[in-house]
Amino acid sequence: MIKRITNKFSQFIDFKMGLAGALVMGLVVYRINYNASVHADNAFVAAGKQAVYTFFLGGSFMKLCEYIATRIKSKLWAIVLSAAVPSLITLFLTYNIHMLKGTAKPFESTLPTLTIIPVTLVWGIRKRRQYGELALQEENSSLK
């Protein structure tokens, strides 16, 4: 049953990328806010918010990146948009979530999220390349 649920959600969330992002970003936000907070609990809460957010939304945005990279016909636009769209949404949401929840340093806590730009760029290129190779294989097999 758990396998069936994870298979269903894997259509919308890249679990491996979400988990990797959650660990990295949670630790970074914890460190940023640890020195700024009177209590380490505040830094832990900020890190927890970032980790949960990154797992679910970051994992979803990586799926969005893959979708855009493989659905747009123009290779250039596919790669540009597969990096730009998820990155801009991520930056906007991350900053606003830290502002709304009272993070000690919301702007500084959002800065590490800029790493999403090269990550989505590389991911978009990789997925586009895999998509092209798969299409070529399918074309070659249909010719036989």
PDB file of C-alpha atoms in Angstrom:
ATOM      1  CA  MET A   1       0.000   0.000   0.000  1.00  0.00           C
ATOM      2  CA  ILE A   2       2.813   2.443   0.858  1.00  0.00           C
ATOM      3  CA  LYS A   3       4.513   1.559  -2.412  1.00  0.00           C
ATOM      4  CA  ARG A   4       1.318   2.360  -4.315  1.00  0.00           C
ATOM      5  CA  ILE A   5       0.973   5.718  -2.544  1.00  0.00           C
ATOM      6  CA  THR A   6       4.599   6.694  -3.190  1.00  0.00           C
ATOM      7  CA  ASN A   7       4.264   5.661  -6.844  1.00  0.00           C
ATOM      8  CA  LYS A   8       1.212   7.895  -7.181  1.00  0.00           C
ATOM      9  CA  PHE A   9       2.913  10.883  -5.534  1.00  0.00           C
ATOM     10  CA  SER A  10       6.134  10.339  -7.503  1.00  0.00           C
ATOM     11  CA  GLN A  11       4.235  11.655 -10.527  1.00  0.00           C
ATOM     12  CA  PHE A  12       4.217  15.033  -8.783  1.00  0.00           C
ATOM     13  CA  ILE A  13       7.216  14.992  -6.431  1.00  0.00           C
ATOM     14  CA  ASP A  14      10.809  13.983  -7.038  1.00  0.00           C
ATOM     15  CA  PHE A  15      11.413  12.359  -3.637  1.00  0.00           C
ATOM     16  CA  LYS A  16      15.187  12.049  -3.932  1.00  0.00           C
ATOM     17  CA  MET A  17      15.680  15.679  -4.958  1.00  0.00           C
ATOM     18  CA  GLY A  18      13.162  16.817  -2.339  1.00  0.00           C
ATOM     19  CA  LEU A  19      14.961  14.941   0.441  1.00  0.00           C
ATOM     20  CA  ALA A  20      18.396  16.154  -0.645  1.00  0.00           C
ATOM     21  CA  GLY A  21      17.160  19.730  -0.804  1.00  0.00           C
ATOM     22  CA  ALA A  22      15.399  19.443   2.558  1.00  0.00           C
ATOM     23  CA  LEU A  23      18.552  18.267   4.305  1.00  0.00           C
ATOM     24  CA  VAL A  24      20.817  20.872   2.748  1.00  0.00           C
ATOM     25  CA  MET A  25      18.467  23.835   3.040  1.00  0.00           C
ATOM     26  CA  GLY A  26      17.293  22.907   6.543  1.00  0.00           C
ATOM     27  CA  LEU A  27      20.881  22.818   7.794  1.00  0.00           C
ATOM     28  CA  VAL A  28      21.777  26.077   6.069  1.00  0.00           C
ATOM     29  CA  VAL A  29      18.757  27.938   7.476  1.00  0.00           C
ATOM     30  CA  TYR A  30      19.431  26.509  10.946  1.00  0.00           C
ATOM     31  CA  ARG A  31      22.992  27.817  10.849  1.00  0.00           C
ATOM     32  CA  ILE A  32      21.936  31.251   9.579  1.00  0.00           C
ATOM     33  CA  ASN A  33      19.328  31.683  12.295  1.00  0.00           C
ATOM     34  CA  TYR A  34      21.223  30.031  15.167  1.00  0.00           C
ATOM     35  CA  ASN A  35      23.426  33.057  15.818  1.00  0.00           C
ATOM     36  CA  ALA A  36      20.577  35.520  15.236  1.00  0.00           C
ATOM     37  CA  SER A  37      18.189  33.850  17.688  1.00  0.00           C
ATOM     38  CA  VAL A  38      18.181  34.199  21.432  1.00  0.00           C
ATOM     39  CA  HIS A  39      16.918  30.634  21.582  1.00  0.00           C
ATOM     40  CA  ALA A  40      18.112  27.771  19.429  1.00  0.00           C
ATOM     41  CA  ASP A  41      14.453  26.704  19.235  1.00  0.00           C
ATOM     42  CA  ASN A  42      13.768  29.590  16.835  1.00  0.00           C
ATOM     43  CA  ALA A  43      16.561  28.434  14.544  1.00  0.00           C
ATOM     44  CA  PHE A  44      15.238  24.878  14.694  1.00  0.00           C
ATOM     45  CA  VAL A  45      11.718  26.037  13.796  1.00  0.00           C
ATOM     46  CA  ALA A  46      13.041  28.079  10.846  1.00  0.00           C
ATOM     47  CA  ALA A  47      15.102  25.094   9.684  1.00  0.00           C
ATOM     48  CA  GLY A  48      12.140  22.755  10.059  1.00  0.00           C
ATOM     49  CA  LYS A  49       9.885  25.045   8.025  1.00  0.00           C
ATOM     50  CA  GLN A  50      12.535  25.240   5.325  1.00  0.00           C
ATOM     51  CA  ALA A  51      13.121  21.473   5.275  1.00  0.00           C
ATOM     52  CA  VAL A  52       9.418  20.558   5.047  1.00  0.00           C
ATOM     53  CA  TYR A  53       8.814  23.236   2.438  1.00  0.00           C
ATOM     54  CA  THR A  54      11.822  22.126   0.387  1.00  0.00           C
ATOM     55  CA  PHE A  55      10.879  18.462   0.517  1.00  0.00           C
ATOM     56  CA  PHE A  56       7.347  18.920  -0.766  1.00  0.00           C
ATOM     57  CA  LEU A  57       7.529  22.037  -2.879  1.00  0.00           C
ATOM     58  CA  GLY A  58      11.162  21.672  -3.938  1.00  0.00           C
ATOM     59  CA  GLY A  59      10.493  18.084  -4.967  1.00  0.00           C
ATOM     60  CA  SER A  60       7.417  19.272  -6.875  1.00  0.00           C
ATOM     61  CA  PHE A  61       9.338  22.088  -8.527  1.00  0.00           C
ATOM     62  CA  MET A  62      11.964  19.627  -9.728  1.00  0.00           C
ATOM     63  CA  LYS A  63       9.162  17.626 -11.354  1.00  0.00           C
ATOM     64  CA  LEU A  64       7.909  20.892 -12.874  1.00  0.00           C
ATOM     65  CA  CYS A  65      11.410  21.575 -14.169  1.00  0.00           C
ATOM     66  CA  GLU A  66      11.482  18.128 -15.773  1.00  0.00           C
ATOM     67  CA  TYR A  67       8.023  18.618 -17.261  1.00  0.00           C
ATOM     68  CA  ILE A  68       8.904  21.969 -18.825  1.00  0.00           C
ATOM     69  CA  ALA A  69      12.254  20.706 -20.121  1.00  0.00           C
ATOM     70  CA  THR A  70      10.631  17.805 -21.944  1.00  0.00           C
ATOM     71  CA  ARG A  71       7.392  19.400 -23.190  1.00  0.00           C
ATOM     72  CA  ILE A  72       8.520  22.599 -24.911  1.00  0.00           C
ATOM     73  CA  LYS A  73       9.655  22.029 -28.495  1.00  0.00           C
ATOM     74  CA  SER A  74      12.366  24.689 -28.630  1.00  0.00           C
ATOM     75  CA  LYS A  75      15.394  23.307 -26.789  1.00  0.00           C
ATOM     76  CA  LEU A  76      16.606  26.772 -25.764  1.00  0.00           C
ATOM     77  CA  TRP A  77      13.242  27.879 -24.380  1.00  0.00           C
ATOM     78  CA  ALA A  78      12.709  24.532 -22.708  1.00  0.00           C
ATOM     79  CA  ILE A  79      15.953  24.840 -20.779  1.00  0.00           C
ATOM     80  CA  VAL A  80      15.549  28.545 -19.959  1.00  0.00           C
ATOM     81  CA  LEU A  81      11.975  28.143 -18.732  1.00  0.00           C
ATOM     82  CA  SER A  82      12.682  24.879 -16.910  1.00  0.00           C
ATOM     83  CA  ALA A  83      15.183  26.813 -14.774  1.00  0.00           C
ATOM     84  CA  ALA A  84      13.394  30.174 -14.549  1.00  0.00           C
ATOM     85  CA  VAL A  85       9.830  29.150 -13.671  1.00  0.00           C
ATOM     86  CA  PRO A  86      10.543  26.845 -10.701  1.00  0.00           C
ATOM     87  CA  SER A  87      13.337  29.136  -9.463  1.00  0.00           C
ATOM     88  CA  LEU A  88      11.225  32.298  -9.411  1.00  0.00           C
ATOM     89  CA  ILE A  89       8.298  30.553  -7.737  1.00  0.00           C
ATOM     90  CA  THR A  90      10.640  29.039  -5.155  1.00  0.00           C
ATOM     91  CA  LEU A  91      12.322  32.335  -4.301  1.00  0.00           C
ATOM     92  CA  PHE A  92       9.008  34.164  -3.995  1.00  0.00           C
ATOM     93  CA  LEU A  93       7.404  31.526  -1.782  1.00  0.00           C
ATOM     94  CA  THR A  94      10.468  31.001   0.416  1.00  0.00           C
ATOM     95  CA  TYR A  95      10.866  34.680   1.214  1.00  0.00           C
ATOM     96  CA  ASN A  96       7.168  35.104   1.935  1.00  0.00           C
ATOM     97  CA  ILE A  97       6.955  32.066   4.183  1.00  0.00           C
ATOM     98  CA  HIS A  98       9.872  33.352   6.264  1.00  0.00           C
ATOM     99  CA  MET A  99       8.293  36.825   6.438  1.00  0.00           C
ATOM    100  CA  LEU A 100       4.897  35.503   7.484  1.00  0.00           C
ATOM    101  CA  LYS A 101       6.254  33.154  10.126  1.00  0.00           C
ATOM    102  CA  GLY A 102       8.601  35.643  11.763  1.00  0.00           C
ATOM    103  CA  THR A 103      11.985  34.181  10.856  1.00  0.00           C
ATOM    104  CA  ALA A 104      14.733  36.313  12.446  1.00  0.00           C
ATOM    105  CA  LYS A 105      16.515  36.923   9.127  1.00  0.00           C
ATOM    106  CA  PRO A 106      14.048  36.257   6.290  1.00  0.00           C
ATOM    107  CA  PHE A 107      16.158  37.761   3.493  1.00  0.00           C
ATOM    108  CA  GLU A 108      19.307  35.956   4.610  1.00  0.00           C
ATOM    109  CA  SER A 109      17.318  32.741   5.024  1.00  0.00           C
ATOM    110  CA  THR A 110      16.109  33.080   1.434  1.00  0.00           C
ATOM    111  CA  LEU A 111      19.550  33.681  -0.100  1.00  0.00           C
ATOM    112  CA  PRO A 112      20.589  29.992   0.004  1.00  0.00           C
ATOM    113  CA  THR A 113      17.499  29.281  -2.081  1.00  0.00           C
ATOM    114  CA  LEU A 114      19.326  30.919  -4.988  1.00  0.00           C
ATOM    115  CA  THR A 115      21.061  27.560  -5.361  1.00  0.00           C
ATOM    116  CA  ILE A 116      17.847  26.406  -7.015  1.00  0.00           C
ATOM    117  CA  ILE A 117      18.828  28.324 -10.166  1.00  0.00           C
ATOM    118  CA  PRO A 118      21.894  26.249 -11.141  1.00  0.00           C
ATOM    119  CA  VAL A 119      20.231  23.088  -9.846  1.00  0.00           C
ATOM    120  CA  THR A 120      17.172  23.535 -12.078  1.00  0.00           C
ATOM    121  CA  LEU A 121      19.377  24.569 -14.986  1.00  0.00           C
ATOM    122  CA  VAL A 122      21.459  21.399 -14.747  1.00  0.00           C
ATOM    123  CA  TRP A 123      18.351  19.278 -14.097  1.00  0.00           C
ATOM    124  CA  GLY A 124      16.539  20.785 -17.090  1.00  0.00           C
ATOM    125  CA  ILE A 125      19.519  20.145 -19.371  1.00  0.00           C
ATOM    126  CA  ARG A 126      19.858  16.604 -18.061  1.00  0.00           C
ATOM    127  CA  LYS A 127      16.180  15.793 -18.490  1.00  0.00           C
ATOM    128  CA  ARG A 128      16.091  17.388 -21.937  1.00  0.00           C
ATOM    129  CA  ARG A 129      19.068  15.284 -22.986  1.00  0.00           C
ATOM    130  CA  GLN A 130      17.430  12.118 -21.613  1.00  0.00           C
ATOM    131  CA  TYR A 131      14.199  13.031 -23.389  1.00  0.00           C
ATOM    132  CA  GLY A 132      16.083  13.518 -26.667  1.00  0.00           C
ATOM    133  CA  GLU A 133      17.886  10.198 -26.301  1.00  0.00           C
ATOM    134  CA  LEU A 134      14.620   8.421 -25.501  1.00  0.00           C
ATOM    135  CA  ALA A 135      12.895   9.982 -28.515  1.00  0.00           C
ATOM    136  CA  LEU A 136      15.817   8.950 -30.730  1.00  0.00           C
ATOM    137  CA  GLN A 137      15.672   5.376 -29.424  1.00  0.00           C
ATOM    138  CA  GLU A 138      11.917   5.226 -30.038  1.00  0.00           C
ATOM    139  CA  GLU A 139      12.394   6.608 -33.540  1.00  0.00           C
ATOM    140  CA  ASN A 140      15.134   4.074 -34.315  1.00  0.00           C
ATOM    141  CA  SER A 141      13.083   1.167 -32.982  1.00  0.00           C
ATOM    142  CA  SER A 142      10.048   2.203 -35.044  1.00  0.00           C
ATOM    143  CA  LEU A 143      12.179   2.253 -38.213  1.00  0.00           C
ATOM    144  CA  LYS A 144      13.216  -1.380 -37.751  1.00  0.00           C
TER     145      LYS A 144
END
